[in-house]
Amino acid sequence: MSLLSKDSTQAVARVPIPASASAPVVPAAQAPAFTVREAPVERTFAAAAQSIGVDAGTTAILSRAFRDELDLSRDLQPGDRVSAVFDTGSDNSKDPSREPLAVRIMRGSTAHDVFLQKNRHGQPFYYSKDGVSPGPAFERYPLDFTRVSSAFSLRRFDPVLHRWQSHDGVDLAAPAGTPVHATARGVIRFIGRQAGYGNVIVIQNPAPFSTTFAHLSHFAKGLRSGSRVRRDQVIGYVGKTGWATGAHLHFEVHVNDVPQDPLKVDLPQKRSLASDELRQFESRVAQLTPLL
């Protein structure tokens, strides 16, 4: 048995009523109590979340949790909604915990949900219903390649220019026409031709990362500067345009605009709950999802 109150433009309380007066009644104080609040997105996700009682720190955590699925500065439109389930405590007080147990962004007809799970230190994290953190994940490699034909180096002899200079990425040898995939979601910052790179795409990924894909034979259809791409989306095909001696992909990863070795740089990965935590988490998800 649970107590549920719904806070929006109007307040609704729903309390189970016993079938008969003689039936034993569990005191309401012993029942889990939840408050569900929702608000329209009028300006930003942060403004909507804080309007329903989420504090600024938790709003920042939620923004990071949603950023693999949504660009909160671009994707939300007036009319989208944010809803959250709060624990009101066993006394059903009017001052619920400011860390919501579950949050939904309703974007048109599509729901994006995350659920609270604290670690052993009491720090809050939000996970998808499957127990996977929805933060940004990066693939290490953007294509199926045969070998690394040239490694990242601060000083390498350029076989085309015949001089020593830095090599800001890695060259991954593959047959011409091999599909090249985005290694993380992002926005295309540049797509076109540059002298040395030939046909090149530069993607701004979740901060502080950006990625560069060069010597492409051609680009995937429909892409332009400003296009949003998802992780694993085909963005182009291996070629040898620009200063290239054979078919390969020149691939760069930049952190705060500084080139890093793509084969060694630390990349954000998704976290998954351990099996013992997951069972309890899945039970809570089943309880909270119908309330959103």
GROMACS .gro file of C-alpha atoms in nm, residues 6-271:
model
  266
    6LYS     CA    1   0.030   1.459  -0.735
    7ASP     CA    2   0.164   1.814  -0.749
    8SER     CA    3   0.110   2.007  -1.073
    9THR     CA    4  -0.124   2.296  -1.139
   10GLN     CA    5  -0.365   2.110  -0.915
   11ALA     CA    6  -0.308   1.874  -0.621
   12VAL     CA    7  -0.447   1.523  -0.623
   13ALA     CA    8  -0.423   1.275  -0.336
   14ARG     CA    9  -0.490   0.905  -0.383
   15VAL     CA   10  -0.510   0.685  -0.075
   16PRO     CA   11  -0.624   0.319  -0.076
   17ILE     CA   12  -0.948   0.264   0.117
   18PRO     CA   13  -1.016  -0.068   0.296
   19ALA     CA   14  -1.293  -0.286   0.151
   20SER     CA   15  -1.481  -0.289   0.482
   21ALA     CA   16  -1.469  -0.107   0.810
   22SER     CA   17  -1.381  -0.430   0.990
   23ALA     CA   18  -1.083  -0.504   0.765
   24PRO     CA   19  -0.744  -0.448   0.928
   25VAL     CA   20  -0.588  -0.125   0.817
   26VAL     CA   21  -0.212  -0.069   0.795
   27PRO     CA   22  -0.136   0.275   0.939
   28ALA     CA   23  -0.052   0.526   0.668
   29ALA     CA   24   0.273   0.615   0.846
   30GLN     CA   25   0.408   0.267   0.765
   31ALA     CA   26   0.336   0.292   0.394
   32PRO     CA   27   0.585   0.430   0.144
   33ALA     CA   28   0.476   0.778   0.046
   34PHE     CA   29   0.556   0.954  -0.278
   35THR     CA   30   0.498   1.298  -0.422
   36VAL     CA   31   0.485   1.333  -0.799
   37ARG     CA   32   0.545   1.678  -0.942
   38GLU     CA   33   0.557   1.796  -1.300
   39ALA     CA   34   0.611   2.118  -1.490
   40PRO     CA   35   0.625   2.230  -1.853
   41VAL     CA   36   0.955   2.328  -2.008
   42GLU     CA   37   0.919   2.701  -2.069
   43ARG     CA   38   1.286   2.807  -2.081
   44THR     CA   39   1.532   2.536  -1.979
   45PHE     CA   40   1.538   2.190  -1.822
   46ALA     CA   41   1.713   2.337  -1.517
   47ALA     CA   42   1.439   2.595  -1.466
   48ALA     CA   43   1.165   2.333  -1.499
   49ALA     CA   44   1.341   2.091  -1.262
   50GLN     CA   45   1.400   2.356  -0.997
   51SER     CA   46   1.041   2.474  -1.025
   52ILE     CA   47   0.925   2.133  -0.900
   53GLY     CA   48   1.167   2.126  -0.608
   54VAL     CA   49   1.490   1.977  -0.744
   55ASP     CA   50   1.787   2.162  -0.598
   56ALA     CA   51   2.059   2.310  -0.820
   57GLY     CA   52   2.319   2.042  -0.740
   58THR     CA   53   2.086   1.755  -0.822
   59THR     CA   54   1.970   1.937  -1.136
   60ALA     CA   55   2.333   1.940  -1.254
   61ILE     CA   56   2.364   1.565  -1.189
   62LEU     CA   57   2.043   1.502  -1.382
   63SER     CA   58   2.163   1.716  -1.672
   64ARG     CA   59   2.472   1.498  -1.700
   65ALA     CA   60   2.260   1.182  -1.675
   66PHE     CA   61   2.039   1.284  -1.967
   67ARG     CA   62   2.310   1.421  -2.195
   68ASP     CA   63   2.379   1.097  -2.385
   69GLU     CA   64   2.019   1.093  -2.511
   70LEU     CA   65   1.942   1.463  -2.523
   71ASP     CA   66   2.113   1.791  -2.583
   72LEU     CA   67   1.918   1.981  -2.320
   73SER     CA   68   2.011   2.317  -2.469
   74ARG     CA   69   1.879   2.226  -2.814
   75ASP     CA   70   1.635   1.935  -2.804
   76LEU     CA   71   1.369   2.056  -2.561
   77GLN     CA   72   1.076   2.255  -2.696
   78PRO     CA   73   0.794   2.450  -2.530
   79GLY     CA   74   0.530   2.196  -2.440
   80ASP     CA   75   0.776   1.926  -2.335
   81ARG     CA   76   0.740   1.828  -1.970
   82VAL     CA   77   0.951   1.727  -1.673
   83SER     CA   78   0.808   1.506  -1.398
   84ALA     CA   79   0.970   1.368  -1.085
   85VAL     CA   80   0.883   1.124  -0.806
   86PHE     CA   81   0.997   1.232  -0.460
   87ASP     CA   82   1.010   1.035  -0.136
   88THR     CA   83   0.784   1.221   0.106
   89GLY     CA   84   0.885   1.000   0.396
   90SER     CA   85   0.678   0.771   0.610
   91ASP     CA   86   0.496   1.067   0.764
   92ASN     CA   87   0.381   1.192   0.422
   93SER     CA   88   0.525   1.536   0.497
   94LYS     CA   89   0.484   1.822   0.253
   95ASP     CA   90   0.863   1.867   0.224
   96PRO     CA   91   0.990   1.579   0.010
   97SER     CA   92   1.354   1.489  -0.038
   98ARG     CA   93   1.513   1.718  -0.294
   99GLU     CA   94   1.678   1.419  -0.465
  100PRO     CA   95   1.398   1.271  -0.678
  101LEU     CA   96   1.373   0.894  -0.695
  102ALA     CA   97   1.284   0.908  -1.064
  103VAL     CA   98   1.272   1.176  -1.332
  104ARG     CA   99   1.107   1.178  -1.673
  105ILE     CA  100   1.157   1.420  -1.960
  106MET     CA  101   0.858   1.389  -2.192
  107ARG     CA  102   0.974   1.516  -2.530
  108GLY     CA  103   0.675   1.509  -2.760
  109SER     CA  104   0.552   1.150  -2.734
  110THR     CA  105   0.892   1.011  -2.628
  111ALA     CA  106   0.975   0.949  -2.263
  112HIS     CA  107   1.330   0.963  -2.127
  113ASP     CA  108   1.353   0.822  -1.773
  114VAL     CA  109   1.628   0.797  -1.511
  115PHE     CA  110   1.619   0.648  -1.161
  116LEU     CA  111   1.817   0.726  -0.847
  117GLN     CA  112   2.074   0.485  -0.708
  118LYS     CA  113   2.318   0.592  -0.437
  119ASN     CA  114   2.661   0.435  -0.403
  120ARG     CA  115   2.801   0.301  -0.077
  121HIS     CA  116   2.921   0.651   0.013
  122GLY     CA  117   2.572   0.794  -0.026
  123GLN     CA  118   2.653   0.981  -0.347
  124PRO     CA  119   2.357   1.005  -0.588
  125PHE     CA  120   2.375   0.868  -0.943
  126TYR     CA  121   2.099   0.827  -1.199
  127TYR     CA  122   2.060   0.521  -1.421
  128SER     CA  123   1.835   0.408  -1.704
  129LYS     CA  124   1.567   0.149  -1.625
  130ASP     CA  125   1.817  -0.123  -1.722
  131GLY     CA  126   2.063  -0.017  -1.453
  132VAL     CA  127   2.307   0.147  -1.694
  133SER     CA  128   2.428   0.502  -1.646
  134PRO     CA  129   2.307   0.710  -1.942
  135GLY     CA  130   2.610   0.937  -1.944
  136PRO     CA  131   2.817   0.981  -2.259
  137ALA     CA  132   2.995   0.670  -2.387
  138PHE     CA  133   3.267   0.666  -2.649
  139GLU     CA  134   3.373   0.390  -2.881
  140ARG     CA  135   3.748   0.352  -2.908
  141TYR     CA  136   3.753   0.280  -3.282
  142PRO     CA  137   3.542   0.439  -3.558
  143LEU     CA  138   3.571   0.154  -3.811
  144ASP     CA  139   3.684  -0.200  -3.880
  145PHE     CA  140   4.049  -0.161  -3.976
  146THR     CA  141   4.331  -0.396  -4.070
  147ARG     CA  142   4.619  -0.226  -3.889
  148VAL     CA  143   4.749   0.100  -3.744
  149SER     CA  144   4.956   0.229  -4.033
  150SER     CA  145   5.085   0.535  -3.847
  151ALA     CA  146   5.072   0.600  -3.473
  152PHE     CA  147   5.013   0.918  -3.275
  153SER     CA  148   5.341   1.104  -3.233
  154LEU     CA  149   5.468   1.443  -3.126
  155ARG     CA  150   5.742   1.409  -3.389
  156ARG     CA  151   5.704   1.195  -3.700
  157PHE     CA  152   5.862   1.206  -4.046
  158ASP     CA  153   5.578   1.294  -4.284
  159PRO     CA  154   5.595   1.063  -4.591
  160VAL     CA  155   5.421   1.321  -4.812
  161LEU     CA  156   5.584   1.646  -4.699
  162HIS     CA  157   5.921   1.479  -4.626
  163ARG     CA  158   5.975   1.665  -4.302
  164TRP     CA  159   5.949   1.604  -3.929
  165GLN     CA  160   5.631   1.723  -3.759
  166SER     CA  161   5.370   1.609  -3.509
  167HIS     CA  162   5.110   1.350  -3.607
  168ASP     CA  163   4.799   1.451  -3.412
  169GLY     CA  164   4.606   1.129  -3.462
  170VAL     CA  165   4.635   0.771  -3.581
  171ASP     CA  166   4.610   0.633  -3.933
  172LEU     CA  167   4.387   0.326  -3.949
  173ALA     CA  168   4.432   0.126  -4.269
  174ALA     CA  169   4.115  -0.014  -4.426
  175PRO     CA  170   3.985  -0.083  -4.778
  176ALA     CA  171   3.845   0.217  -4.964
  177GLY     CA  172   3.473   0.250  -4.902
  178THR     CA  173   3.479   0.104  -4.549
  179PRO     CA  174   3.207   0.279  -4.341
  180VAL     CA  175   3.331   0.523  -4.077
  181HIS     CA  176   3.118   0.569  -3.763
  182ALA     CA  177   3.091   0.850  -3.510
  183THR     CA  178   3.253   0.733  -3.187
  184ALA     CA  179   3.016   0.937  -2.968
  185ARG     CA  180   2.715   1.158  -3.011
  186GLY     CA  181   2.779   1.517  -3.108
  187VAL     CA  182   2.731   1.805  -3.349
  188ILE     CA  183   2.924   1.841  -3.674
  189ARG     CA  184   3.147   2.146  -3.638
  190PHE     CA  185   3.300   2.119  -3.985
  191ILE     CA  186   3.233   1.903  -4.291
  192GLY     CA  187   3.410   1.967  -4.617
  193ARG     CA  188   3.752   1.969  -4.773
  194GLN     CA  189   4.080   2.089  -4.623
  195ALA     CA  190   4.415   2.075  -4.801
  196GLY     CA  191   4.600   1.811  -4.601
  197TYR     CA  192   4.299   1.631  -4.459
  198GLY     CA  193   4.106   1.603  -4.784
  199ASN     CA  194   3.742   1.527  -4.709
  200VAL     CA  195   3.715   1.573  -4.332
  201ILE     CA  196   3.451   1.582  -4.059
  202VAL     CA  197   3.507   1.745  -3.720
  203ILE     CA  198   3.252   1.656  -3.450
  204GLN     CA  199   3.204   1.842  -3.122
  205ASN     CA  200   3.128   1.565  -2.873
  206PRO     CA  201   3.019   1.607  -2.510
  207ALA     CA  202   3.269   1.843  -2.347
  208PRO     CA  203   3.564   1.838  -2.338
  209PHE     CA  204   3.595   1.602  -2.637
  210SER     CA  205   3.600   1.653  -3.013
  211THR     CA  206   3.688   1.406  -3.290
  212THR     CA  207   3.825   1.442  -3.644
  213PHE     CA  208   3.786   1.199  -3.936
  214ALA     CA  209   4.001   1.271  -4.243
  215HIS     CA  210   4.090   1.145  -4.595
  216LEU     CA  211   3.730   1.028  -4.648
  217SER     CA  212   3.628   0.931  -5.000
  218HIS     CA  213   3.285   1.086  -4.944
  219PHE     CA  214   3.038   1.174  -4.671
  220ALA     CA  215   2.717   1.002  -4.564
  221LYS     CA  216   2.410   1.161  -4.721
  222GLY     CA  217   2.228   1.440  -4.544
  223LEU     CA  218   2.512   1.561  -4.323
  224ARG     CA  219   2.606   1.927  -4.298
  225SER     CA  220   2.763   2.164  -4.049
  226GLY     CA  221   2.536   2.171  -3.743
  227SER     CA  222   2.395   1.821  -3.803
  228ARG     CA  223   2.354   1.612  -3.489
  229VAL     CA  224   2.497   1.260  -3.503
  230ARG     CA  225   2.459   0.968  -3.266
  231ARG     CA  226   2.719   0.719  -3.153
  232ASP     CA  227   2.777   0.447  -3.417
  233GLN     CA  228   2.610   0.649  -3.693
  234VAL     CA  229   2.783   0.616  -4.032
  235ILE     CA  230   2.927   0.956  -4.122
  236GLY     CA  231   3.152   0.876  -4.418
  237TYR     CA  232   3.366   0.623  -4.600
  238VAL     CA  233   3.738   0.548  -4.610
  239GLY     CA  234   3.931   0.707  -4.894
  240LYS     CA  235   4.264   0.870  -4.973
  241THR     CA  236   4.173   1.233  -5.035
  242GLY     CA  237   4.415   1.506  -4.932
  243TRP     CA  238   4.774   1.420  -4.846
  244ALA     CA  239   4.744   1.042  -4.829
  245THR     CA  240   4.960   0.769  -4.983
  246GLY     CA  241   4.689   0.503  -4.961
  247ALA     CA  242   4.338   0.432  -4.836
  248HIS     CA  243   4.308   0.487  -4.463
  249LEU     CA  244   4.126   0.692  -4.199
  250HIS     CA  245   4.317   0.961  -4.014
  251PHE     CA  246   4.143   0.980  -3.674
  252GLU     CA  247   4.198   1.239  -3.402
  253VAL     CA  248   4.065   1.282  -3.048
  254HIS     CA  249   4.101   1.624  -2.885
  255VAL     CA  250   4.046   1.703  -2.517
  256ASN     CA  251   3.995   2.074  -2.455
  257ASP     CA  252   4.125   2.126  -2.810
  258VAL     CA  253   4.453   1.946  -2.732
  259PRO     CA  254   4.523   1.635  -2.946
  260GLN     CA  255   4.553   1.308  -2.753
  261ASP     CA  256   4.651   0.957  -2.859
  262PRO     CA  257   4.318   0.800  -2.966
  263LEU     CA  258   4.442   0.454  -2.870
  264LYS     CA  259   4.531   0.553  -2.512
  265VAL     CA  260   4.319   0.852  -2.408
  266ASP     CA  261   4.080   0.791  -2.118
  267LEU     CA  262   3.728   0.787  -2.258
  268PRO     CA  263   3.402   0.813  -2.062
  269GLN     CA  264   3.227   0.479  -2.035
  270LYS     CA  265   2.886   0.378  -1.909
  271ARG     CA  266   2.855   0.235  -1.558
   0.00000   0.00000   0.00000
